[in-house]
Amino acid sequence: MAKNIQSLERAAAMLRLLAGGERRLGLSDIASSLELAKGTAHGILRTLQAEGFVEQDTASGRYQLGAELLRLGNSYLDVHELRARALVWTDDLARSSGESVHLGVLHQHGVLIVHHVFRPDDSRQVLEVGAMQPLHSTALGKVLAAYDPVAHSEALEVDRKAFTPRTVTGLDEFETVLDHTRARGWAADVEETWEGVAAVAAPIHDRRRMPVGAVAITGAVERVCDGTRELRSELVAAVRDCARAVSRDLGAGRF
């Protein structure tokens, strides 16, 4: 069994200590509570302070939790709330469409799948929660890049790899795709990422009207598209209705 890293354990214990009890603690209090030498405690505190996880009051010299830790906590809560609000709606979408449904959020220059509802049949399927998808070629990624300024910047910065002959890689062409996505309110991926696979996605907004994720139907081209390789209109409408429903549950109101 791999050994735990002692310095990380001490830093975690320090953050837990600062999170409970008094709002601010001095170096001596922290060191004695954790049975650490003052020099060791001070070194850990300086590192946490440099990363924004701990702040030091200039007047008293005491320490408290920092804004970066709060930001990370809020990010987790946002994703947790998004998944919780989307559960019923994504289940209904999978059942009504007969296809897989994915919920994705922006993460590390890509799309992180945070919820996956299997296609409601007896076929063998693999759970994709935790998987990463590219921003520039997937329906989820294009929706996020169209509506989220951060995702847009990241999609422009990354290497837009051609996964299939249909993948859009050129900057001007990609920007045109995003303009089209914003104009109609949804994005498509017809064999741009995987041969034989098509998807349609729509954005989800929170109470601040900010894009916090996207929902998509994904399936075989012959099922998701019509005879002209256009996405079936009823699936587009269903995905948009699902995204609006989740957005309303997050407090976004009507879109």
mmCIF file with all atom_site columns, C-alpha atoms in Angstrom, residues 9 37-38 42-43 70 76 92 115 165 168 174 185 207 237-238:
data_model
loop_
_atom_site.group_PDB
_atom_site.id
_atom_site.type_symbol
_atom_site.label_atom_id
_atom_site.label_alt_id
_atom_site.label_comp_id
_atom_site.label_asym_id
_atom_site.label_entity_id
_atom_site.label_seq_id
_atom_site.pdbx_PDB_ins_code
_atom_site.Cartn_x
_atom_site.Cartn_y
_atom_site.Cartn_z
_atom_site.occupancy
_atom_site.B_iso_or_equiv
_atom_site.pdbx_formal_charge
_atom_site.auth_seq_id
_atom_site.auth_comp_id
_atom_site.auth_asym_id
_atom_site.auth_atom_id
_atom_site.pdbx_PDB_model_num
ATOM 1  C CA . GLU A 1 9   ? -1.759  15.311 5.674   1.00 0.00 ? 9   GLU A CA 1
ATOM 2  C CA . ALA A 1 37  ? 7.019   22.504 15.724  1.00 0.00 ? 37  ALA A CA 1
ATOM 3  C CA . LYS A 1 38  ? 6.430   26.198 15.080  1.00 0.00 ? 38  LYS A CA 1
ATOM 4  C CA . HIS A 1 42  ? 4.918   28.207 9.723   1.00 0.00 ? 42  HIS A CA 1
ATOM 5  C CA . GLY A 1 43  ? 6.355   26.613 6.574   1.00 0.00 ? 43  GLY A CA 1
ATOM 6  C CA . LEU A 1 70  ? -13.864 29.200 -1.025  1.00 0.00 ? 70  LEU A CA 1
ATOM 7  C CA . TYR A 1 76  ? -17.798 21.778 -6.282  1.00 0.00 ? 76  TYR A CA 1
ATOM 8  C CA . ASP A 1 92  ? -36.740 11.676 -18.807 1.00 0.00 ? 92  ASP A CA 1
ATOM 9  C CA . HIS A 1 115 ? -23.512 12.705 -15.381 1.00 0.00 ? 115 HIS A CA 1
ATOM 10 C CA . PRO A 1 165 ? -12.445 14.283 -41.932 1.00 0.00 ? 165 PRO A CA 1
ATOM 11 C CA . VAL A 1 168 ? -13.662 21.711 -37.939 1.00 0.00 ? 168 VAL A CA 1
ATOM 12 C CA . PHE A 1 174 ? -14.735 27.356 -35.974 1.00 0.00 ? 174 PHE A CA 1
ATOM 13 C CA . GLY A 1 185 ? -29.350 27.880 -29.357 1.00 0.00 ? 185 GLY A CA 1
ATOM 14 C CA . ARG A 1 207 ? -29.590 32.059 -11.610 1.00 0.00 ? 207 ARG A CA 1
ATOM 15 C CA . ALA A 1 237 ? -36.377 20.203 -29.366 1.00 0.00 ? 237 ALA A CA 1
ATOM 16 C CA . ALA A 1 238 ? -36.153 17.616 -26.577 1.00 0.00 ? 238 ALA A CA 1
#
